[in-house]
PDB file of C-alpha atoms in Angstrom:
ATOM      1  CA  UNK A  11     -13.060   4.133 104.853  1.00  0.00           C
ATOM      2  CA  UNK A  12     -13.981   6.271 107.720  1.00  0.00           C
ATOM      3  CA  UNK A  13     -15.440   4.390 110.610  1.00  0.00           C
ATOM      4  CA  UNK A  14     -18.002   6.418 113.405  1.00  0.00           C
ATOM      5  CA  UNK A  15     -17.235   5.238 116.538  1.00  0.00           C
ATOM      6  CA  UNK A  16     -20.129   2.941 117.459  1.00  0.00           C
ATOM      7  CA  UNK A  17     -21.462   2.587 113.829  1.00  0.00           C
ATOM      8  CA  UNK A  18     -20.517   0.315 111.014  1.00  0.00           C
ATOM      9  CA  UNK A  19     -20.612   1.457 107.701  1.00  0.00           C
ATOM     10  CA  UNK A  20     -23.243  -1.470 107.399  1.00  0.00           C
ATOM     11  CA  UNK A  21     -25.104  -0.356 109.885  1.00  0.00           C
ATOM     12  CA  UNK A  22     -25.195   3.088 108.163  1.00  0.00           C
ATOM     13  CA  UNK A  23     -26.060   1.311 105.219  1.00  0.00           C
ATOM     14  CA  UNK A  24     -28.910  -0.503 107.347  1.00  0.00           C
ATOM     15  CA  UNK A  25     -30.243   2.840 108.334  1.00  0.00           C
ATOM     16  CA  UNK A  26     -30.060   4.119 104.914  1.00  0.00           C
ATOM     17  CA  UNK A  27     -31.512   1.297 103.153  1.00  0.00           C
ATOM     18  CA  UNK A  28     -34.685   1.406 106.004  1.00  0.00           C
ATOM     19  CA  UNK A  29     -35.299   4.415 106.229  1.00  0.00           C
ATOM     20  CA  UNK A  30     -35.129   4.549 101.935  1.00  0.00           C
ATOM     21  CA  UNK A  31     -37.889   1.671 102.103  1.00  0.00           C
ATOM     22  CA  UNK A  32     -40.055   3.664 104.939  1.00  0.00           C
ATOM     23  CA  UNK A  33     -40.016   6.736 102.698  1.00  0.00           C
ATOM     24  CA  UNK A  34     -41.398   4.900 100.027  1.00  0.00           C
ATOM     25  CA  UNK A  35     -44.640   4.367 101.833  1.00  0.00           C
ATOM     26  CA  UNK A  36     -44.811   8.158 102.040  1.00  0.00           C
ATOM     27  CA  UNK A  37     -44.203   8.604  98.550  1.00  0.00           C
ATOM     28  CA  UNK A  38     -47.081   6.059  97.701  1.00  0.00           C
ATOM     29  CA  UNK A  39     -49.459   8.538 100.071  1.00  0.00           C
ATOM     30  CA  UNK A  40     -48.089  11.686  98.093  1.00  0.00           C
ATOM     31  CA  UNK A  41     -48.826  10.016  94.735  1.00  0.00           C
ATOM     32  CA  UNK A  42     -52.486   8.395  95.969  1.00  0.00           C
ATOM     33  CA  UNK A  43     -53.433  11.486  97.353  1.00  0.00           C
ATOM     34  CA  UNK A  44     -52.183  13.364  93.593  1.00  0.00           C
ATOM     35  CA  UNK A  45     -54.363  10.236  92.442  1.00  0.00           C
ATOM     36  CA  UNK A  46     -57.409  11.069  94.281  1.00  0.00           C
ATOM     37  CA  UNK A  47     -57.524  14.823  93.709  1.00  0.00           C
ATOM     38  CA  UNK A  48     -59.612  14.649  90.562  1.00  0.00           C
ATOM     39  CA  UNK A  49     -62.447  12.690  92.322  1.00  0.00           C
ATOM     40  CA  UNK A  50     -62.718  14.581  95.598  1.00  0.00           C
ATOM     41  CA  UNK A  51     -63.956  17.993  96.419  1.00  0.00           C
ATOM     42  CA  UNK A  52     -62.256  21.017  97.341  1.00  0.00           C
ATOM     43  CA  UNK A  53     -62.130  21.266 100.942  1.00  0.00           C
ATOM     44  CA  UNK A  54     -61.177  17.606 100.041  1.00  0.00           C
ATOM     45  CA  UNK A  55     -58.224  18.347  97.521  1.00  0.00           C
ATOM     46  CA  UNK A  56     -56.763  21.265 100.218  1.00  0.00           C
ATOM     47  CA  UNK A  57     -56.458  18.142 102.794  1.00  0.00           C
ATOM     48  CA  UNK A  58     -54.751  15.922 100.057  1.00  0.00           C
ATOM     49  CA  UNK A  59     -52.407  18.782  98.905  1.00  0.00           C
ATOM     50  CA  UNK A  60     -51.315  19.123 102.659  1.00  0.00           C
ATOM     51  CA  UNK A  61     -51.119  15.318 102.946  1.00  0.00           C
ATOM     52  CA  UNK A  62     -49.030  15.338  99.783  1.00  0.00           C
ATOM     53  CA  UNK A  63     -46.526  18.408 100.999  1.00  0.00           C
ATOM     54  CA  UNK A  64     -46.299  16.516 104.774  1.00  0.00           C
ATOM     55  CA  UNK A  65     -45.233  13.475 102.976  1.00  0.00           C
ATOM     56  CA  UNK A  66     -43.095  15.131 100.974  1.00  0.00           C
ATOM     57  CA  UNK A  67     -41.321  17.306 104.138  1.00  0.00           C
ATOM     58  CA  UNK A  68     -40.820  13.766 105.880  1.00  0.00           C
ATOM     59  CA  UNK A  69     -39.066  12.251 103.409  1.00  0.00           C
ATOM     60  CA  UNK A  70     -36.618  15.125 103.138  1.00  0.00           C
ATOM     61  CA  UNK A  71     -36.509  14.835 107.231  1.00  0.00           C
ATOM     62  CA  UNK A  72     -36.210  11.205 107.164  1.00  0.00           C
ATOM     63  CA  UNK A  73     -33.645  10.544 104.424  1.00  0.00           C
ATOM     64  CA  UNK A  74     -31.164  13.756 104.384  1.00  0.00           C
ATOM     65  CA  UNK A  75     -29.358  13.604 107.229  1.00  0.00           C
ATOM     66  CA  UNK A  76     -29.035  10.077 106.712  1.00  0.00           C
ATOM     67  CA  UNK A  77     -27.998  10.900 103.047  1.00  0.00           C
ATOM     68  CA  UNK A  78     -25.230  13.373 103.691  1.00  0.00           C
ATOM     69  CA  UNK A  79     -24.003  11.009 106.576  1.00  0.00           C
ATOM     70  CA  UNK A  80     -24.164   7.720 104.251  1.00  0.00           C
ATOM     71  CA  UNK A  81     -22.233   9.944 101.634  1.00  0.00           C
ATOM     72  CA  UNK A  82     -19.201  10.653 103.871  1.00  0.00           C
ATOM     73  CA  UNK A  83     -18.774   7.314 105.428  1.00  0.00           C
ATOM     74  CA  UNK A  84     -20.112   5.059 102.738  1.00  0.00           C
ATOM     75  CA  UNK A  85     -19.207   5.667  99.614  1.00  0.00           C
ATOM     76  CA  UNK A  86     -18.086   3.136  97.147  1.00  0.00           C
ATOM     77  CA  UNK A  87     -19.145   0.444  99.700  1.00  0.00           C
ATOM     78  CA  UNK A  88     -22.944   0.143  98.845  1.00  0.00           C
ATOM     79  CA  UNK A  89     -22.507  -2.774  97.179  1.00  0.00           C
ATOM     80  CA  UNK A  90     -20.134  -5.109  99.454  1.00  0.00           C
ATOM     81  CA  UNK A  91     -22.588  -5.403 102.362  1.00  0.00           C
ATOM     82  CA  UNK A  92     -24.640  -8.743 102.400  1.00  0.00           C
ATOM     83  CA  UNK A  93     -26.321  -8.622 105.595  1.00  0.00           C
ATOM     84  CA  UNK A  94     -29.736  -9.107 106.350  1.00  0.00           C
ATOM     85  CA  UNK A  95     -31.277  -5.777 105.686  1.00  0.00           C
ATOM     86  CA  UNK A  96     -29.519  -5.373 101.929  1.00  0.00           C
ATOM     87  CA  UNK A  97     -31.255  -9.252 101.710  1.00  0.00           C
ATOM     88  CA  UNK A  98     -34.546  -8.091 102.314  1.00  0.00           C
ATOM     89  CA  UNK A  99     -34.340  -4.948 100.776  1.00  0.00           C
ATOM     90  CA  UNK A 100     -33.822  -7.328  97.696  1.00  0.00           C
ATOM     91  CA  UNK A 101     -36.793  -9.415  98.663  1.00  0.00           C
ATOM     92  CA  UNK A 102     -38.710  -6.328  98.869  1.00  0.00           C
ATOM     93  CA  UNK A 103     -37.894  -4.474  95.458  1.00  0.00           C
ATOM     94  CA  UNK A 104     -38.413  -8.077  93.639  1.00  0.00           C
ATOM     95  CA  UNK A 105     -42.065  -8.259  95.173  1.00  0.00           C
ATOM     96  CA  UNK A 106     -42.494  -4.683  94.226  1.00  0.00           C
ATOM     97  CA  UNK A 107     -41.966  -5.801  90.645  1.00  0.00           C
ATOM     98  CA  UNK A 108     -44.018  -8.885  90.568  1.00  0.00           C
ATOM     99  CA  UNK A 109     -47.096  -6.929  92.264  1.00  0.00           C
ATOM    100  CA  UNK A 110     -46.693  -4.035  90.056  1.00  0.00           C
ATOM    101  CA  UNK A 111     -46.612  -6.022  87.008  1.00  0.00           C
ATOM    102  CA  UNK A 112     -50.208  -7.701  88.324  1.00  0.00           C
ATOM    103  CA  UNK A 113     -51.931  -4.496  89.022  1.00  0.00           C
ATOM    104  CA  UNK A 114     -51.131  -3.253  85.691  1.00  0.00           C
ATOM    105  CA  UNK A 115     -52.195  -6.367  84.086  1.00  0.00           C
ATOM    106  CA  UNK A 116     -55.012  -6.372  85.598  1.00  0.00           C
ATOM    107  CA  UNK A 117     -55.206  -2.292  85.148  1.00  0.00           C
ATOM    108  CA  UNK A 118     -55.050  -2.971  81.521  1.00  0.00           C
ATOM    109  CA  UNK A 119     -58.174  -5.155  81.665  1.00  0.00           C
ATOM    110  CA  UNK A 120     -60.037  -2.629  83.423  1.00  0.00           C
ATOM    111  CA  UNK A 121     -59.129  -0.025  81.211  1.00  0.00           C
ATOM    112  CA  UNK A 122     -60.159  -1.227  78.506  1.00  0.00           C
ATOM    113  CA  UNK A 123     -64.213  -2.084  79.975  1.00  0.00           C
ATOM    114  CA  UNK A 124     -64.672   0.072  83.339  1.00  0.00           C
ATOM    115  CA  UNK A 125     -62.357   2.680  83.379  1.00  0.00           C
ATOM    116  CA  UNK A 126     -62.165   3.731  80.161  1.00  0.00           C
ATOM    117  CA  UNK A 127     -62.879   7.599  81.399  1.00  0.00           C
ATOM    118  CA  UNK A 128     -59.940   7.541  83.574  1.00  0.00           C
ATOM    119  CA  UNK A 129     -56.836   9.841  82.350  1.00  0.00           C
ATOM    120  CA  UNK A 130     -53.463   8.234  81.464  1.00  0.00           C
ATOM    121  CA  UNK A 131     -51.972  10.328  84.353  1.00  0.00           C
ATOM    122  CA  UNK A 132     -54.317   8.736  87.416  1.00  0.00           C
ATOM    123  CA  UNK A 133     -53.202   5.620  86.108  1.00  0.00           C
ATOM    124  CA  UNK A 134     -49.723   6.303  86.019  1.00  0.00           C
ATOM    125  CA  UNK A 135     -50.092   7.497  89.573  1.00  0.00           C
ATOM    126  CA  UNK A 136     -51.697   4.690  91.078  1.00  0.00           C
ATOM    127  CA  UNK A 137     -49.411   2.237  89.421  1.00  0.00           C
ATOM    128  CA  UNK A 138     -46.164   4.043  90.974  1.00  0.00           C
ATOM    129  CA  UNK A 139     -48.067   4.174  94.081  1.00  0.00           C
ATOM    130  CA  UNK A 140     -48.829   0.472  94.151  1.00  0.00           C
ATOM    131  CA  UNK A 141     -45.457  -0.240  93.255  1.00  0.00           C
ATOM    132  CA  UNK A 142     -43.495   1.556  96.096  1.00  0.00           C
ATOM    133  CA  UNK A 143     -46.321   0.810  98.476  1.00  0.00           C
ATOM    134  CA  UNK A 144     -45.903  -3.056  97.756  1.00  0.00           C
ATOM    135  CA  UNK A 145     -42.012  -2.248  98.489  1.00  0.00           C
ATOM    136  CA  UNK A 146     -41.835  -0.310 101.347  1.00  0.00           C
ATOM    137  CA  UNK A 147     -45.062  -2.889 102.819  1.00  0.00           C
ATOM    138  CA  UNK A 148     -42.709  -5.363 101.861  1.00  0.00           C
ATOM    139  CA  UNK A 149     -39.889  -4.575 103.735  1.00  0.00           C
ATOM    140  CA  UNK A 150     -41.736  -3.410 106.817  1.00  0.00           C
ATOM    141  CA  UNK A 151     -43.102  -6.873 107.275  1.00  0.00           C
ATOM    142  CA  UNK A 152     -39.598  -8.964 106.662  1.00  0.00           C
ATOM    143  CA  UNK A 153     -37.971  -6.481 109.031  1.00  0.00           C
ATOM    144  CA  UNK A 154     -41.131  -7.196 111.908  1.00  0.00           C
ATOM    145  CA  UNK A 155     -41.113 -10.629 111.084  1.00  0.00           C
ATOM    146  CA  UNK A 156     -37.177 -10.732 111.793  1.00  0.00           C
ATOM    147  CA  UNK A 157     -38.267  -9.167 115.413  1.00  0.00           C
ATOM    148  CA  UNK A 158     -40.992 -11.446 116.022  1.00  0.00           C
ATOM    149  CA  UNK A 159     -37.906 -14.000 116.419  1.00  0.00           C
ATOM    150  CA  UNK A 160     -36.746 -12.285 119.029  1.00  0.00           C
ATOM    151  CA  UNK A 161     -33.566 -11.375 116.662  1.00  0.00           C
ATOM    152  CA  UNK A 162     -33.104  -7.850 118.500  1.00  0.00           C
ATOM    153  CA  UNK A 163     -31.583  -9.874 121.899  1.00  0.00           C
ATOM    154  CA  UNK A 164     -28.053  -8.802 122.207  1.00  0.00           C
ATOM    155  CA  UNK A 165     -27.453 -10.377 125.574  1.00  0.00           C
ATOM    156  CA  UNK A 166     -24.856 -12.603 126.050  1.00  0.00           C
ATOM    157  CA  UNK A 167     -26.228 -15.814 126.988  1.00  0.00           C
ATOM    158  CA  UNK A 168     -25.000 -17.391 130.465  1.00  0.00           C
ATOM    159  CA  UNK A 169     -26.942 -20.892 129.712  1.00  0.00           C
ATOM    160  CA  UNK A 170     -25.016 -21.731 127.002  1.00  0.00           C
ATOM    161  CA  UNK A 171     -21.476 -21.698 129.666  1.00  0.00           C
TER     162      UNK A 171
ATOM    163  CA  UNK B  17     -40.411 -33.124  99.443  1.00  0.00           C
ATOM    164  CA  UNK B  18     -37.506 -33.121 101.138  1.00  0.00           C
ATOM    165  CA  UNK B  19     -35.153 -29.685 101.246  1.00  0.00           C
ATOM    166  CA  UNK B  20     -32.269 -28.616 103.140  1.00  0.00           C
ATOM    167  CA  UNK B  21     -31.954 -26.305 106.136  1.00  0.00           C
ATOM    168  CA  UNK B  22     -28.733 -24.531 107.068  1.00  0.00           C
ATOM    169  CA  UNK B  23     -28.336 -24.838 110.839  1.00  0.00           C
ATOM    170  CA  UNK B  24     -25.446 -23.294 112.797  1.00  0.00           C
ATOM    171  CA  UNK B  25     -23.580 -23.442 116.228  1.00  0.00           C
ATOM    172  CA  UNK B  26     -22.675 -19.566 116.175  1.00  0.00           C
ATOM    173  CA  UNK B  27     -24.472 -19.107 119.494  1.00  0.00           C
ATOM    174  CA  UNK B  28     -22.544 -22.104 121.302  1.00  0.00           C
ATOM    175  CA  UNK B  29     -19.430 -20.159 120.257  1.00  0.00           C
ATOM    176  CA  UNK B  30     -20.518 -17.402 120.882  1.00  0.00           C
ATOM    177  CA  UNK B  31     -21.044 -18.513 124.560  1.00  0.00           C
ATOM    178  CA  UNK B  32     -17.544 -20.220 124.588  1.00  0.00           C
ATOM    179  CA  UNK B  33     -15.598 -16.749 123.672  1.00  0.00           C
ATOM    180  CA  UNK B  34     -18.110 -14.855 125.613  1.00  0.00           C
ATOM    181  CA  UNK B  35     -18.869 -12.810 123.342  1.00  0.00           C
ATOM    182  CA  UNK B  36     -22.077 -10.586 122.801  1.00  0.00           C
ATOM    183  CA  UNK B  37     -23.900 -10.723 119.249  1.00  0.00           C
ATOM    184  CA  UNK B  38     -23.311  -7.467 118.864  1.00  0.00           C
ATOM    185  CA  UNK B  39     -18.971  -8.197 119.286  1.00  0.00           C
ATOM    186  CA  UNK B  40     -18.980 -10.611 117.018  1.00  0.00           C
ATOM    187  CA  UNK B  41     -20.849  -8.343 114.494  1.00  0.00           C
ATOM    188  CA  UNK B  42     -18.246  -5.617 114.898  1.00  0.00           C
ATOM    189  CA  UNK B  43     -15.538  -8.190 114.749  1.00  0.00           C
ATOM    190  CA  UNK B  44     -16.802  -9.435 111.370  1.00  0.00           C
ATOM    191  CA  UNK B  45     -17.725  -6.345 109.879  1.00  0.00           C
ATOM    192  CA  UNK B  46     -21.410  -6.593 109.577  1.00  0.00           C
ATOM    193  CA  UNK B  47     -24.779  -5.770 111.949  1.00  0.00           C
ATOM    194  CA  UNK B  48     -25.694  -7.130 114.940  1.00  0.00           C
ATOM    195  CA  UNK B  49     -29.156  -7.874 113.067  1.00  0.00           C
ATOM    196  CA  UNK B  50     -27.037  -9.536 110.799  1.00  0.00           C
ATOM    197  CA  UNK B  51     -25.655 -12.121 112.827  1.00  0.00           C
ATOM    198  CA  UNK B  52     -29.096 -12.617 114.947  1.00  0.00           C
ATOM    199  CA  UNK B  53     -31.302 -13.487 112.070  1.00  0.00           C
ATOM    200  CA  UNK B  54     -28.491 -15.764 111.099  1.00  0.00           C
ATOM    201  CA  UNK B  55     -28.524 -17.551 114.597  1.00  0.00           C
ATOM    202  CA  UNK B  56     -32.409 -17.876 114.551  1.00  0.00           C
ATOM    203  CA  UNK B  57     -32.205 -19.381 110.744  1.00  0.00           C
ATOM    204  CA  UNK B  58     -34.280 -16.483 109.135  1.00  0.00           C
ATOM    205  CA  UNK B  59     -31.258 -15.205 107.187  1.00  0.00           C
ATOM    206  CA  UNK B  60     -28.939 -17.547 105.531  1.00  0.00           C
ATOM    207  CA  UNK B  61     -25.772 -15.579 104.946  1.00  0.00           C
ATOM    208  CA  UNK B  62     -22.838 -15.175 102.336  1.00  0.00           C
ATOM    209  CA  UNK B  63     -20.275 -17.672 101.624  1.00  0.00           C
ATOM    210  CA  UNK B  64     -18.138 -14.347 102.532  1.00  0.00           C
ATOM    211  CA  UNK B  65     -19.773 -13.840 105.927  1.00  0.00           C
ATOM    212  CA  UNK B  66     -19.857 -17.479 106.752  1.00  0.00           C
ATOM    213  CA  UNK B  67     -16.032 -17.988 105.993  1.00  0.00           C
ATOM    214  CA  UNK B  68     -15.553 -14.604 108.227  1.00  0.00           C
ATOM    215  CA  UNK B  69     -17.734 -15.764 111.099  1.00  0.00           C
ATOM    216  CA  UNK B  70     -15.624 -19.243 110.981  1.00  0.00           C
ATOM    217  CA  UNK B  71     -12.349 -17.405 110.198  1.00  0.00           C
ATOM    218  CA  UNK B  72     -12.934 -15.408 113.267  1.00  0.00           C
ATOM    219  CA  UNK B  73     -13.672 -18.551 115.646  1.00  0.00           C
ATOM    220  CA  UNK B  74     -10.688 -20.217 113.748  1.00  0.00           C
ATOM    221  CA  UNK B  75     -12.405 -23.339 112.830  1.00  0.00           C
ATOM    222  CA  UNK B  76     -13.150 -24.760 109.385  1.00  0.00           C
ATOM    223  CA  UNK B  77     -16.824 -23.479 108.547  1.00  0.00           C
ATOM    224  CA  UNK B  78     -17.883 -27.144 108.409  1.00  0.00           C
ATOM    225  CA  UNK B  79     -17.671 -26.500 112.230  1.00  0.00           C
ATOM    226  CA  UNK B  80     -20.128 -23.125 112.375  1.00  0.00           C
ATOM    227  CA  UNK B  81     -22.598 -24.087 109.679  1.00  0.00           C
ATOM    228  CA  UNK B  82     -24.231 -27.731 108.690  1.00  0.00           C
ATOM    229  CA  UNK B  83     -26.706 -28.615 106.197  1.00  0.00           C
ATOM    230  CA  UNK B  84     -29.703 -30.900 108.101  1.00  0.00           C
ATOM    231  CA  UNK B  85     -32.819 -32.299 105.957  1.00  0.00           C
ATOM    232  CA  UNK B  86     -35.774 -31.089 106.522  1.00  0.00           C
ATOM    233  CA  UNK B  87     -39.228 -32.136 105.243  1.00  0.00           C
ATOM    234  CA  UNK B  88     -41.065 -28.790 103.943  1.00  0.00           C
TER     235      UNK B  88
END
C-alpha cells in the first residue's frame, strides 16, 4: 500500500469515515427540508430547495476529495483498521438502527390515528432523515466526548521521566 | 455489581522510550487518536493492537494492559 508522507492509511480512513458521518447530518437537512416542502409556502419551499441544493454541494465538497484520495491509498484496507474512530463509527450506525426502528414504531402508531393524511413519501423522508441524523449526532458526540478527555494532547510528557 | 476495567501503563512507557503519542501511533500502524483514547480508558482496543503496542515495547502484554475490578 501506498503510504503519504505524514498520513496513515488509518488516518485517511479516520478522515473518511468523519467526514462520511458529518455528511450525514447534511443529508438529514436535505431530506427534512424535501419533508417540509408540502407544508410550507412558497417563498418558504424556494428557501428549502436552496437549503436542500447547499447541502447537497457540501457533501460533494466535503467527501470527494477525500473519496478519490481514500481510493488511491486505501483500498482493500477498509476493513483491517480497529482504531477508535472505525469503533465509534460502529457505535454510531448501531444507534442509528435502534432509534430508527423507535421512530417508526412509534410512526406506525401515529399513522394509523393522527397522521393518517400524511403521504407515504413524507414519511419515508422523515424516517431516513431521523435515521442518518441519529448517526451522524451519534458520532459527533463520541468523537467530542473523546476530546473532552483531553485525548487530542500529543505532548510528550516530562513528569512521567 | 462488580465489572472489569482494562487499565494500561502505555503512558509510563511511553515516557521511558520518550516517545510522543503520536510515534508510537505511527510505529504501530494506527492514529494518534487511537492510542490517546486508549491511554485515557475511553477506547478499549484490539487484541491485534494490544499485542502490537506490547510487541513494540517488547514486553509480554500482561505488562501494557491489566484487568482491575471496578464497582459500576
Amino acid at each position: 500500500m501506498t503510504e503519504t508522507p505524514g498520513f496513515s492509511a488509518e488516518q485517511f480512513s479516520n478522515r473518511f469515515l468523519t467526514r462520511s458521518a458529518y455528511a450525514l447530518l447534511l443529508v438529514a437537512v436535505g431530506y427534512s427540508a424535501e419533508a417540509a416542502e408540502p407544508y410550507v409556502s412558497e417563498p418558504v419551499v424556494q428557501v428549502l430547495d436552496y437549503l436542500g441544493m447547499a447541502a447537497s454541494a457540501a457533501i460533494f465538497i466535503l467527501l470527494l476529495p477525500l473519496f478519490a484520495t481514500y481510493l488511491k491509498h486505501c483500498r482493500g484496507k477498509g476493513g483491517d483498521f480497529e482504531g477508535f474512530v472505525s469503533e465509534i463509527f460502529k457505535k454510531a450506525c448501531v444507534r442509528a438502527f435502534e432509534v430508527t426502528f423507535i421512530f417508526l414504531l412509534i410512526l406506525e402508531v401515529l399513522a394509523r390515528s393522527v397522521l393518517e393524511n400524511i403521504p407515504a413519501k413524507t414519511f419515508l423522508q422523515v424516517a431516513v432523515a431521523v435515521c442518518v441524523a441519529s448517526m451522524g449526532l451519534t458520532f459527533w458526540i463520541l468523537n467530542r466526548q473523546a476530546r473532552g478527555d483531553g485525548v487530542d494532547e500529543d505532548d510528550f510528557d516530562e513528569d512521567l521521566e | 455489581m462488580m465489572s472489569s476495567k482494562l487499565d494500561n501503563r502505555i503512558r509510563v512507557f511511553r515516557a521511558e522510550h520518550r516517545m510522543s503519542q503520536g510515534d508510537l501511533a505511527e510505529k504501530i500502524g494506527v492514529s494518534r487518536k487511537t492510542i490517546s483514547t486508549i491511554e485515557v480508558g475511553r477506547f478499549v482496543p484490539s487484541t491485534i493492537i494490544a499485542l502490537k503496542i506490547a510487541q513494540y515495547f517488547d514486553v509480554p502484554v500482561e505488562d501494557i494492559f491489566s484487568l482491575v475490578a471496578s464497582n459500576d
